[in-house]
Tab-separated table of C-alpha atoms and ligand atoms in Angstrom:
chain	number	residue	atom	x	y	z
A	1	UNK	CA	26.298	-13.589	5.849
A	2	UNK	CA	25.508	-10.056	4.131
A	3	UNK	CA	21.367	-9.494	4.131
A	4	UNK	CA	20.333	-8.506	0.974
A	5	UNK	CA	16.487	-7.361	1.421
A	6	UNK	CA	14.353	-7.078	-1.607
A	7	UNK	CA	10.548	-7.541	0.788
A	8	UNK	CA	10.017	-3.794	1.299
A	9	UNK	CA	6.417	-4.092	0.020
A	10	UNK	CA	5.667	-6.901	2.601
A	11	UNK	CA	7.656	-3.820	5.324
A	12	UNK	CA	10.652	-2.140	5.234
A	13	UNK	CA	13.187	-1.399	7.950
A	14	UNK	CA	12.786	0.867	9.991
A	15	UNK	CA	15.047	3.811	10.169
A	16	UNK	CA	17.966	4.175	13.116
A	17	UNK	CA	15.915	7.474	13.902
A	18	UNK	CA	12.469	6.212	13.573
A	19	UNK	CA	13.384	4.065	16.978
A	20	UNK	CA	15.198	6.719	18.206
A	21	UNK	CA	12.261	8.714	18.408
A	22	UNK	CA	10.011	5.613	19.452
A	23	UNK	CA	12.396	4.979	22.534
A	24	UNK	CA	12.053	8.747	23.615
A	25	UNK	CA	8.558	8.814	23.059
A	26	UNK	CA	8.411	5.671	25.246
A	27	UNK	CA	11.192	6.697	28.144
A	28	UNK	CA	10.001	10.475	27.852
A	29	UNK	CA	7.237	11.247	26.087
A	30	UNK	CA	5.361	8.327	27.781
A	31	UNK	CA	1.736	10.498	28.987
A	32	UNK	CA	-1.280	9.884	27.506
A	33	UNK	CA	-2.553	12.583	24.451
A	34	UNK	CA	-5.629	13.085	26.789
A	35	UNK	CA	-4.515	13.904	29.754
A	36	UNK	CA	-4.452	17.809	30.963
A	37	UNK	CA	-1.057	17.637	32.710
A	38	UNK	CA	2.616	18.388	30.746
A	39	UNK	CA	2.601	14.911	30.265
A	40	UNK	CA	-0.297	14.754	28.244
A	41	UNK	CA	0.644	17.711	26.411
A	42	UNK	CA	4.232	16.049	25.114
A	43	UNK	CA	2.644	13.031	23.879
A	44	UNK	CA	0.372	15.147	22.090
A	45	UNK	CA	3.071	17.120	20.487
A	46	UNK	CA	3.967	14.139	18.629
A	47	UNK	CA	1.082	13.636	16.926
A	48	UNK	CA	0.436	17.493	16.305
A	49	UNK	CA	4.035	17.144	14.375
A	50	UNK	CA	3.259	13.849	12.780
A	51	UNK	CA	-0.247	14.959	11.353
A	52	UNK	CA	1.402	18.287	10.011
A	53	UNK	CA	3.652	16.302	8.010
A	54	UNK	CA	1.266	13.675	7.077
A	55	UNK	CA	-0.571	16.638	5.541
A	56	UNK	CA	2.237	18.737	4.249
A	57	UNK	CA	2.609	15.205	1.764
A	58	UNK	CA	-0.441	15.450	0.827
A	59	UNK	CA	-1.117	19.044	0.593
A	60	UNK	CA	-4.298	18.973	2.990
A	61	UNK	CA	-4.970	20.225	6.531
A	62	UNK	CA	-3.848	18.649	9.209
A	63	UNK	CA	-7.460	18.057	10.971
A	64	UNK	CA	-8.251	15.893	7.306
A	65	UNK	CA	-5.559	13.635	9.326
A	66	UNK	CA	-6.705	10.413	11.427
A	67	UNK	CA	-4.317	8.030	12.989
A	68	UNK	CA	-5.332	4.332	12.939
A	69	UNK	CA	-3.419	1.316	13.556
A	70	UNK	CA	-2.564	0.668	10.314
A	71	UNK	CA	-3.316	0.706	6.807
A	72	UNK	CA	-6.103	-2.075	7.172
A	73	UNK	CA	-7.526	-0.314	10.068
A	74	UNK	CA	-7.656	2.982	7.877
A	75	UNK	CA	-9.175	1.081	4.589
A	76	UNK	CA	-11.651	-0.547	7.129
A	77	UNK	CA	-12.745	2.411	8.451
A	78	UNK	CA	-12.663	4.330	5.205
A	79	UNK	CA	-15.186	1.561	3.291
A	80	UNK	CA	-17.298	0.652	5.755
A	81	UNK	CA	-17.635	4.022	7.800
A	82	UNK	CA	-18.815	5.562	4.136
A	83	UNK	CA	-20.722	2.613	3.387
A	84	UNK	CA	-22.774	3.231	6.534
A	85	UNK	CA	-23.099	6.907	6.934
A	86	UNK	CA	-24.363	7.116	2.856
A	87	UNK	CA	-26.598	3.813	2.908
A	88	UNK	CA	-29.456	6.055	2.302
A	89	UNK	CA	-28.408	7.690	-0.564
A	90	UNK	CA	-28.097	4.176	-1.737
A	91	UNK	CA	-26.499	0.565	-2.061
A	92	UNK	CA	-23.904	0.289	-4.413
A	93	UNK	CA	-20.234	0.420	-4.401
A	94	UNK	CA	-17.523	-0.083	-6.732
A	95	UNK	CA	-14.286	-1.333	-6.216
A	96	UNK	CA	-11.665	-3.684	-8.197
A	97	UNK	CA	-10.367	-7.104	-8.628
A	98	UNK	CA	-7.356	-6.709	-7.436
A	99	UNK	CA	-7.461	-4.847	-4.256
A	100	UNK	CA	-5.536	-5.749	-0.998
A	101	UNK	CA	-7.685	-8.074	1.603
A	102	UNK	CA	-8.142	-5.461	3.912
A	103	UNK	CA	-10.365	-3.393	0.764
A	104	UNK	CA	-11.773	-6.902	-0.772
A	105	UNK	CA	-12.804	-8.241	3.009
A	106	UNK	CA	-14.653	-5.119	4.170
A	107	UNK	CA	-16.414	-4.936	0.803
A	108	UNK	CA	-17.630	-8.968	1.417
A	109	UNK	CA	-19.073	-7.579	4.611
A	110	UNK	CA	-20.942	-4.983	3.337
A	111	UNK	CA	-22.523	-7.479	1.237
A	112	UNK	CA	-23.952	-9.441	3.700
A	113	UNK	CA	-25.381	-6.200	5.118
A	114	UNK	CA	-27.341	-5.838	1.416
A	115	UNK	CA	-24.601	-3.532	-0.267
A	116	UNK	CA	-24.768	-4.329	-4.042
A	117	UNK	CA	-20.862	-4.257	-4.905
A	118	UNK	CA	-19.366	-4.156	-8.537
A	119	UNK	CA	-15.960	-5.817	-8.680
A	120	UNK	CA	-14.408	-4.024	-11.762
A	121	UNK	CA	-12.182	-6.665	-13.772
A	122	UNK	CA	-8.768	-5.827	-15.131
A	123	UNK	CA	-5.849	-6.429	-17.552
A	124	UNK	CA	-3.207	-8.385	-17.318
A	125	UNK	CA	-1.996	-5.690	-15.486
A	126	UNK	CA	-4.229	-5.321	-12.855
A	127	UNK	CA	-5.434	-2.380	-14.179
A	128	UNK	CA	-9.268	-1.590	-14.407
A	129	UNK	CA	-11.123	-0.239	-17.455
A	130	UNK	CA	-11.752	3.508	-16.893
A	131	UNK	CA	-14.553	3.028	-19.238
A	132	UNK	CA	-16.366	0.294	-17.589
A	133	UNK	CA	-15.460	2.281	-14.436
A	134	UNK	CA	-17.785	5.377	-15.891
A	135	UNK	CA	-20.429	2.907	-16.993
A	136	UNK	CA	-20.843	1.179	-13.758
A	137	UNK	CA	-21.055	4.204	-11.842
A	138	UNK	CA	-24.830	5.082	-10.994
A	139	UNK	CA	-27.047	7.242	-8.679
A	140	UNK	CA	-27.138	4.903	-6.440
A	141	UNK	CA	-23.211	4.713	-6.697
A	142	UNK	CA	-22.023	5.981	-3.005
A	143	UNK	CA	-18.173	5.035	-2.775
A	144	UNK	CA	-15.627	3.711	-5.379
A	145	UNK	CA	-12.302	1.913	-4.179
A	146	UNK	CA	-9.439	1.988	-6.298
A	147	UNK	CA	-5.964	0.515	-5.312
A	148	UNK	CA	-3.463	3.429	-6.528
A	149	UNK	CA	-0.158	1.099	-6.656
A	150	UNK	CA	-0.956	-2.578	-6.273
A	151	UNK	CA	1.015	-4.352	-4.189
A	152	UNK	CA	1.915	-7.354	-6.273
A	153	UNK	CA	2.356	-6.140	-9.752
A	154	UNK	CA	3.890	-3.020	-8.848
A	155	UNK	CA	1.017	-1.519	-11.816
A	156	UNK	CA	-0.144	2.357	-11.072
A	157	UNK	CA	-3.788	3.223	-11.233
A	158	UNK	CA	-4.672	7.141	-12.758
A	159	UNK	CA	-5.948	8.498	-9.738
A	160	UNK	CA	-6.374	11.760	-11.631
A	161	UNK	CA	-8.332	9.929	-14.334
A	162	UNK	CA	-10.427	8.259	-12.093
A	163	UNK	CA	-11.125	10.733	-9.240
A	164	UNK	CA	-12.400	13.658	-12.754
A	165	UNK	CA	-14.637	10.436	-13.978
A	166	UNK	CA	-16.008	9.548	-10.765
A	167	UNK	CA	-17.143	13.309	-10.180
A	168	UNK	CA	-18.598	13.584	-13.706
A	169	UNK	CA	-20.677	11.019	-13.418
A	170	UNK	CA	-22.255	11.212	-9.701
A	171	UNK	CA	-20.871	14.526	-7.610
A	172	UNK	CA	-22.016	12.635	-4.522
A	173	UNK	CA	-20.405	9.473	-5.103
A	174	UNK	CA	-16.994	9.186	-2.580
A	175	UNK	CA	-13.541	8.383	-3.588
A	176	UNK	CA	-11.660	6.175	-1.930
A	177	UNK	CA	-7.685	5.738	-2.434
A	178	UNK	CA	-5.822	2.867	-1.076
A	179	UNK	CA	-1.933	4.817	-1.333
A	180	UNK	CA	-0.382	2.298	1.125
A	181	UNK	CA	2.033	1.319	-1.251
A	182	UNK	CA	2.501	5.015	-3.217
A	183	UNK	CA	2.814	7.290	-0.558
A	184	UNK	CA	6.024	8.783	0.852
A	185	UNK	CA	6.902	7.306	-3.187
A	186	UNK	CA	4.669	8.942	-5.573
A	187	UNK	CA	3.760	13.109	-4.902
A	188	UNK	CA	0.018	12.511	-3.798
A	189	UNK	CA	-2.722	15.114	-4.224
A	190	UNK	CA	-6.071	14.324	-2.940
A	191	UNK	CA	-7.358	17.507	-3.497
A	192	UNK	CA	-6.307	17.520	-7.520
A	193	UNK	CA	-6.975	14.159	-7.654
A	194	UNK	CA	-10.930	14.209	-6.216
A	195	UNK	CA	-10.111	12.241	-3.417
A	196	UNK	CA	-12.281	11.911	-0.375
A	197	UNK	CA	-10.379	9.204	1.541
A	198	UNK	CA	-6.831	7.807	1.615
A	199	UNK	CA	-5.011	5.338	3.195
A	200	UNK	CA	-1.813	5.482	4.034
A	201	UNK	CA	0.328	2.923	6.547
A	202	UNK	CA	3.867	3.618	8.995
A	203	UNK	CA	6.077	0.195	8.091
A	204	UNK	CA	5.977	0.589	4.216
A	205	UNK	CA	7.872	3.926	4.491
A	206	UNK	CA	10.195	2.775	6.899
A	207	UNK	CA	8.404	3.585	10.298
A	208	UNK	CA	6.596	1.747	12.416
A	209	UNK	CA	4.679	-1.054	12.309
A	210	UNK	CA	1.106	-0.727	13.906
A	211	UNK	CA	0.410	2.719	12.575
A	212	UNK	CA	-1.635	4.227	9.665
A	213	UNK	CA	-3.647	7.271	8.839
A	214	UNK	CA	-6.804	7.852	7.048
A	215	UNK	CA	-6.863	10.881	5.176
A	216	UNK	CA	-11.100	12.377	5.156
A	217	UNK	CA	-11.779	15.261	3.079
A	218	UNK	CA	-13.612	17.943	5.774
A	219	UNK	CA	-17.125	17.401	5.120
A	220	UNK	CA	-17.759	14.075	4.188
A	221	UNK	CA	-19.077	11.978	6.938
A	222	UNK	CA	-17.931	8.081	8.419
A	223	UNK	CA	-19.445	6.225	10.779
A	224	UNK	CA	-16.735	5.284	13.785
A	225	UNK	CA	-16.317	1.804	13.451
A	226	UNK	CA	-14.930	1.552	16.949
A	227	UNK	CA	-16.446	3.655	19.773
A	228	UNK	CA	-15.110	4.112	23.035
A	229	UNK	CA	-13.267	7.525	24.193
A	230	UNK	CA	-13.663	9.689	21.537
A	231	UNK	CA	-10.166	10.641	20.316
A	232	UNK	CA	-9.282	11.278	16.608
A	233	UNK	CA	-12.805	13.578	17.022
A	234	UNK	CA	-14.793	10.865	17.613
A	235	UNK	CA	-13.873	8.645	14.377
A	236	UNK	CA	-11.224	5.960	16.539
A	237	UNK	CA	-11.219	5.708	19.756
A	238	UNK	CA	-8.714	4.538	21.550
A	239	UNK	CA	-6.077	5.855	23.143
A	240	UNK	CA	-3.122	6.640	20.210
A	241	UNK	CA	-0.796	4.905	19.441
A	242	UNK	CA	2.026	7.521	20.362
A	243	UNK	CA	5.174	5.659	20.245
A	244	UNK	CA	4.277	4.418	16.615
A	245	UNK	CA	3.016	8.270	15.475
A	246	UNK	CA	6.668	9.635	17.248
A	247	UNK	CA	8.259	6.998	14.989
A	248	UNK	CA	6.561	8.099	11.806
A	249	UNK	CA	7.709	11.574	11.718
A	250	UNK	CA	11.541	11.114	11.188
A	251	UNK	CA	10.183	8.709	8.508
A	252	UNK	CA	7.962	11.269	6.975
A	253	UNK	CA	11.407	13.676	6.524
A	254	UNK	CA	13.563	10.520	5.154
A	255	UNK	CA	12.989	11.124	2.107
A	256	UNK	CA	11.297	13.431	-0.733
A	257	UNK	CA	9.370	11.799	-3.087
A	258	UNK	CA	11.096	12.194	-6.456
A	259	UNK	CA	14.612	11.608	-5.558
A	260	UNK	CA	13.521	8.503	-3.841
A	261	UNK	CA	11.533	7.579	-6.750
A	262	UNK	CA	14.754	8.518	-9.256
A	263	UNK	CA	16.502	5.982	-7.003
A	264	UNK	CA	14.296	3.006	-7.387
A	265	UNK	CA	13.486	3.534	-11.287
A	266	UNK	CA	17.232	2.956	-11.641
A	267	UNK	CA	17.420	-0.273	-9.115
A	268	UNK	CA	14.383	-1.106	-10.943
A	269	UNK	CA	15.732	-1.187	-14.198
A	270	UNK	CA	19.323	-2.643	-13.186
A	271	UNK	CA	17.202	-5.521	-12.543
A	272	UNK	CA	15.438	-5.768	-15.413
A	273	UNK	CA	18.742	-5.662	-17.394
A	274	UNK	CA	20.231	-8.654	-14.893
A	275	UNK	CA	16.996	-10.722	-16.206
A	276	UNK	CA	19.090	-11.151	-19.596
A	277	UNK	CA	21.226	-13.542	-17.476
A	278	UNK	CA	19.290	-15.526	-16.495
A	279	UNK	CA	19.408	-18.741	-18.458
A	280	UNK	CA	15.613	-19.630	-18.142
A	281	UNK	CA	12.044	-18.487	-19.333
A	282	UNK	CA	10.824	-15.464	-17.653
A	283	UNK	CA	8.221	-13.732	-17.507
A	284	UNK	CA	8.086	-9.696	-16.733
A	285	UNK	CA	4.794	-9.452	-15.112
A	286	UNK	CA	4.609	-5.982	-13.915
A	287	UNK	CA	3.676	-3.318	-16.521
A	288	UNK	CA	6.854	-1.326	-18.262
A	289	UNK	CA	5.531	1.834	-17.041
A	290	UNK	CA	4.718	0.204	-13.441
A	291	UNK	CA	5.745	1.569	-10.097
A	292	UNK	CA	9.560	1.434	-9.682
A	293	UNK	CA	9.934	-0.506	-6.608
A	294	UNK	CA	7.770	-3.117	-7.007
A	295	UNK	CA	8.271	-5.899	-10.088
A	296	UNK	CA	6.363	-9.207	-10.263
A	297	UNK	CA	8.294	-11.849	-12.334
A	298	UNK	CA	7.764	-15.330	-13.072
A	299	UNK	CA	9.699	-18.923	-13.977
A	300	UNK	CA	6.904	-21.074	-15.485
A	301	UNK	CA	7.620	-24.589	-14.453
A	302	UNK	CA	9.042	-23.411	-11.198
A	303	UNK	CA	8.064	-23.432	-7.737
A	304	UNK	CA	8.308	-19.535	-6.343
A	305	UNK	CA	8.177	-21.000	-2.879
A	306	UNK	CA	10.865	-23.463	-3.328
A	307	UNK	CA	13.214	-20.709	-5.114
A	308	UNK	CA	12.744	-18.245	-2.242
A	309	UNK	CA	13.255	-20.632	0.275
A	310	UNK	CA	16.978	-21.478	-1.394
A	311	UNK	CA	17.598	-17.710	-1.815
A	312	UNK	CA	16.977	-17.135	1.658
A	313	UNK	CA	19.870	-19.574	2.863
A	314	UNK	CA	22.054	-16.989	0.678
A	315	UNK	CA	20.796	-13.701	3.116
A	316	UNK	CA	17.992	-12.881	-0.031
A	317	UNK	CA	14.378	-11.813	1.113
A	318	UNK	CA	11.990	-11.779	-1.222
A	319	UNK	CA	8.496	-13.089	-1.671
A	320	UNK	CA	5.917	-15.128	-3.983
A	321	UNK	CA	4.068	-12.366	-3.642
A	322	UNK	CA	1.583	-10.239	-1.166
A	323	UNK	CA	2.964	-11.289	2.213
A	324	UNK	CA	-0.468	-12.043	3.171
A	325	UNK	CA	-0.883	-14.431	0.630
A	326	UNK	CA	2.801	-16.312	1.277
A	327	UNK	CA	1.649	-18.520	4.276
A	328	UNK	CA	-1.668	-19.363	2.886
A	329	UNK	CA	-2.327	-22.006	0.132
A	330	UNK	CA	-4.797	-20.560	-2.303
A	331	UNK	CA	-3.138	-18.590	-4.895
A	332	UNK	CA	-3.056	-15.135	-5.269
A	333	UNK	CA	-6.485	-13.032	-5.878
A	334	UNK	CA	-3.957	-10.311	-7.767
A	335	UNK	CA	-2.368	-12.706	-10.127
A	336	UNK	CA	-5.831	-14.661	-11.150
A	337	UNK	CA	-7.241	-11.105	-11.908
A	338	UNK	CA	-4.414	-10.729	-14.223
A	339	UNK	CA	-5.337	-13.776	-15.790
A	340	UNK	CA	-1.604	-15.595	-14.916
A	341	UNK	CA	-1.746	-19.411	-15.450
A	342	UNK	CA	-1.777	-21.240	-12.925
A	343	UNK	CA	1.615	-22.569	-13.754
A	344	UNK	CA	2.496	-18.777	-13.840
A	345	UNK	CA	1.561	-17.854	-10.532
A	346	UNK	CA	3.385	-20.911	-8.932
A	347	UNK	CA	6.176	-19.688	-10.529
A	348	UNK	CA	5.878	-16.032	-9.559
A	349	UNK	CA	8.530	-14.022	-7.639
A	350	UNK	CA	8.138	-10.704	-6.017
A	351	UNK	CA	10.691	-8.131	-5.698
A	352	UNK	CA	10.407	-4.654	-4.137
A	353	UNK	CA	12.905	-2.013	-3.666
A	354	UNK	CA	14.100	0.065	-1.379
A	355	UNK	CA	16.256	2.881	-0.916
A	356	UNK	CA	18.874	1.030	0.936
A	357	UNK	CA	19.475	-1.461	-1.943
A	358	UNK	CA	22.316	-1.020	-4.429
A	359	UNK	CA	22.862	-2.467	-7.640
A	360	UNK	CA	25.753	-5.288	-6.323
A	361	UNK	CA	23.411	-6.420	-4.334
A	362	UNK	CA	21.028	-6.921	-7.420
A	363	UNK	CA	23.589	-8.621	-8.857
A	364	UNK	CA	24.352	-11.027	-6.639
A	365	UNK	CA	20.584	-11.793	-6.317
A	366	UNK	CA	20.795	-12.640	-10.232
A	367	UNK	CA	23.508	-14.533	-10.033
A	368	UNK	CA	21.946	-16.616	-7.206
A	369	UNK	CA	18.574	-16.653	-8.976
A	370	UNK	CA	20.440	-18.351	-12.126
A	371	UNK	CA	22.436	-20.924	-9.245
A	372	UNK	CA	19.127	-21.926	-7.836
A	373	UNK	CA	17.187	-22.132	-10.823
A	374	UNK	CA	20.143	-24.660	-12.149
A	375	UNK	CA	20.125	-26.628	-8.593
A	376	UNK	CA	16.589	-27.099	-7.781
A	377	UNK	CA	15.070	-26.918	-11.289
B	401	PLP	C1	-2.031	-1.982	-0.840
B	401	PLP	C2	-2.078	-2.271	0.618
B	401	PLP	N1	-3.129	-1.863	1.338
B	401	PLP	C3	-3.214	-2.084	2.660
B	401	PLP	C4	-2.227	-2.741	3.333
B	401	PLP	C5	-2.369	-2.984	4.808
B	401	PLP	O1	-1.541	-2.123	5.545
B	401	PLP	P1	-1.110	-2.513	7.038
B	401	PLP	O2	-0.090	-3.592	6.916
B	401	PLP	O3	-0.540	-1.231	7.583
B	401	PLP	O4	-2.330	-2.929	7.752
B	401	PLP	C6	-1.107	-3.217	2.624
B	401	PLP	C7	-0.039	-3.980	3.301
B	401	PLP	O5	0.705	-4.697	2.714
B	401	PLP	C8	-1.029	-2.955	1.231
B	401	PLP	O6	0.003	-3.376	0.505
């Protein structure tokens, strides 16, 4: 049976070359960064190469560069190492509704340690307010925490917008970009954008698994929030994870930005049109302007679990929606914020894009979408 997979915000596939590279870098390249010997010095080449491309995306330096072991690790680090380092400039923090777990759950923790955090609401979109944003922001204001492309809904926050209000209203106050699910997508721009800290993350771009980067603006300070040997200049120790950073660089030169974005807009809106087929209610809930590879829809009435449980029997992956959420019961924290019914949100469907998909294959995920529906429903 042909796979047809539409999960690539949950993880995409990694390339033939990405595990190429993480092969050699296991069979050959095997030393540890640390160590003085040739050994050492090869594994270390792979991360010199991977940082200068991780940089050369975001137009920054490569020593603004910090591996982690993921895009949770990264956020983690990026929240609660500013959190701590700042505390005495003062207690609040800002972030949004709608963020991923690993943003929402470090911010929870900072609250028990007396943090005062502001959870800005949004649309239906998942968008925040930019206004409220501005009026929330004080001098006690350290860090702010915006999701650039949200995961569920596929909707795309201004970062441009939001890093010029930020600095207007409090200089000192940090910015903090989650881009797990924009970069290697959208061309980012920390420096344009006001950004202090982003978050980026290997499997979304189709690399590894188990590897992320933080990108920290040179100057501002975190505190480590593991300690141990010292690499990554003292802010992760550990030693790196060098088969996962070998594997990110042929994904770092898969693809450039706007041609991969052209790509998706057009899969994106191919599916949109195959919606007219279908011969039930639906309901677009991703904005018309939102990210191209991600679109959250929904069948009211339906069961989203039950529906991609019968696609997958055809070879279709997709999801109900975060793939953190999928194997828990409560419903998602994304889709509430966007004030879905519940009804909606049982019924919700996510797809996301990749470059690999072509429009037969979104076809045939239509046509089974309208079989199911008529089976099960
Ligand atoms: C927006 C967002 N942030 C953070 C993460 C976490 O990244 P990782 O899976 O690399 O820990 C994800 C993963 O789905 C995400 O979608």
């Amino acid at each position: 049976m042909k796979e047809i997979y539409l999960d690539n915000s949950a993880t995409t596939k990694p390339l033939p070359e990405v595990i190429q590279k993480m092969i050699e870098a296991l069979t050959e390249g095997y030393g540890n960064p640390s160590s003085l010997h040739n050994k050492g010095l090869e594994a270390e080449k792979y991360l010199k190469t991977a940082r200068e491309k991780i940089a050369k995306k975001l137009g920054v330096q490569p020593d603004e560069i910090y591996f982690t072991s993921g895009g949770t690790e990264a956020n983690n680090l990026a929240i609660k190492g500013a959190a701590c380092h700042y505390r005495n400039r003062g207690k609040h923090l800002i972030t949004t509704a709608v963020e991923h777990p690993s943003v929402l759950e470090s911010f929870r923790v900072l609250e028990g340690e007396g943090f005062e955090v502001t959870y800005l609401k949004t649309d239906k979109y998942g968008l925040i307010s930019l206004d409220e944003l501005r009026d929330n922001i004080t001098e006690e204001t350290i860090l702010v925490s915006i999701i650039h492309v949200n995961n569920e809904l596929g909707s795309v926050h201004d970062l441009e917008k939001i890093g010029r209000i930020i600095k207007e209203k409090n200089k000192n106050t940090l910015f903090h970009a989650d881009c797990v699910q924009s970069f290697g997508k959208f061309a980012l721009n920390p420096e344009k954008n006001l950004i202090d800290l982003l978050t980026i993350s290997g499997h979304k771009i189709h690399g590894p698994k188990g590897i992320g980067a933080l990108y920290r603006k040179k100057g501002v300070q975190l505190k480590a929030q593991q300690v141990g040997g010292g690499q990554e200049k003292n802010l992760r120790s550990g030693t790196e994870n060098v088969p996962g950073i070998a594997g990110l660089i042929p994904a770092l030169d898969a693809f450039e930005e706007n041609q991969l974005y052209e790509k998706l807009k057009k899969l994106r809106k191919h599916f949109l049109e195959g919606l007219e087929k279908i011969k039930r209610r639906v309901i677009v809930n991703s904005p018309p302007d939102g990210a191209a590879h991600i679109l959250s829809i929904s069948f009211p009435g339906i069961k989203g679990e039950v529906l991609i449980h019968s696609l997958e029997a055809e070879g279709i992956y997709l999801s109900t929606g975060s793939a953190c959420h999928s194997r828990s019961r409560e419903k998602s924290h994304v889709l509430k914020a966007a004030g879905l019914t519940e009804e909606q949100i049982d019924g919700t469907i996510r797809i996301s894009f990749s470059s690999f998909n072509t429009e037969e294959e979104i076809d045939y995920t239509i046509e089974m979408i309208n079989k199911k529906l008529e089976i099960f429903f």
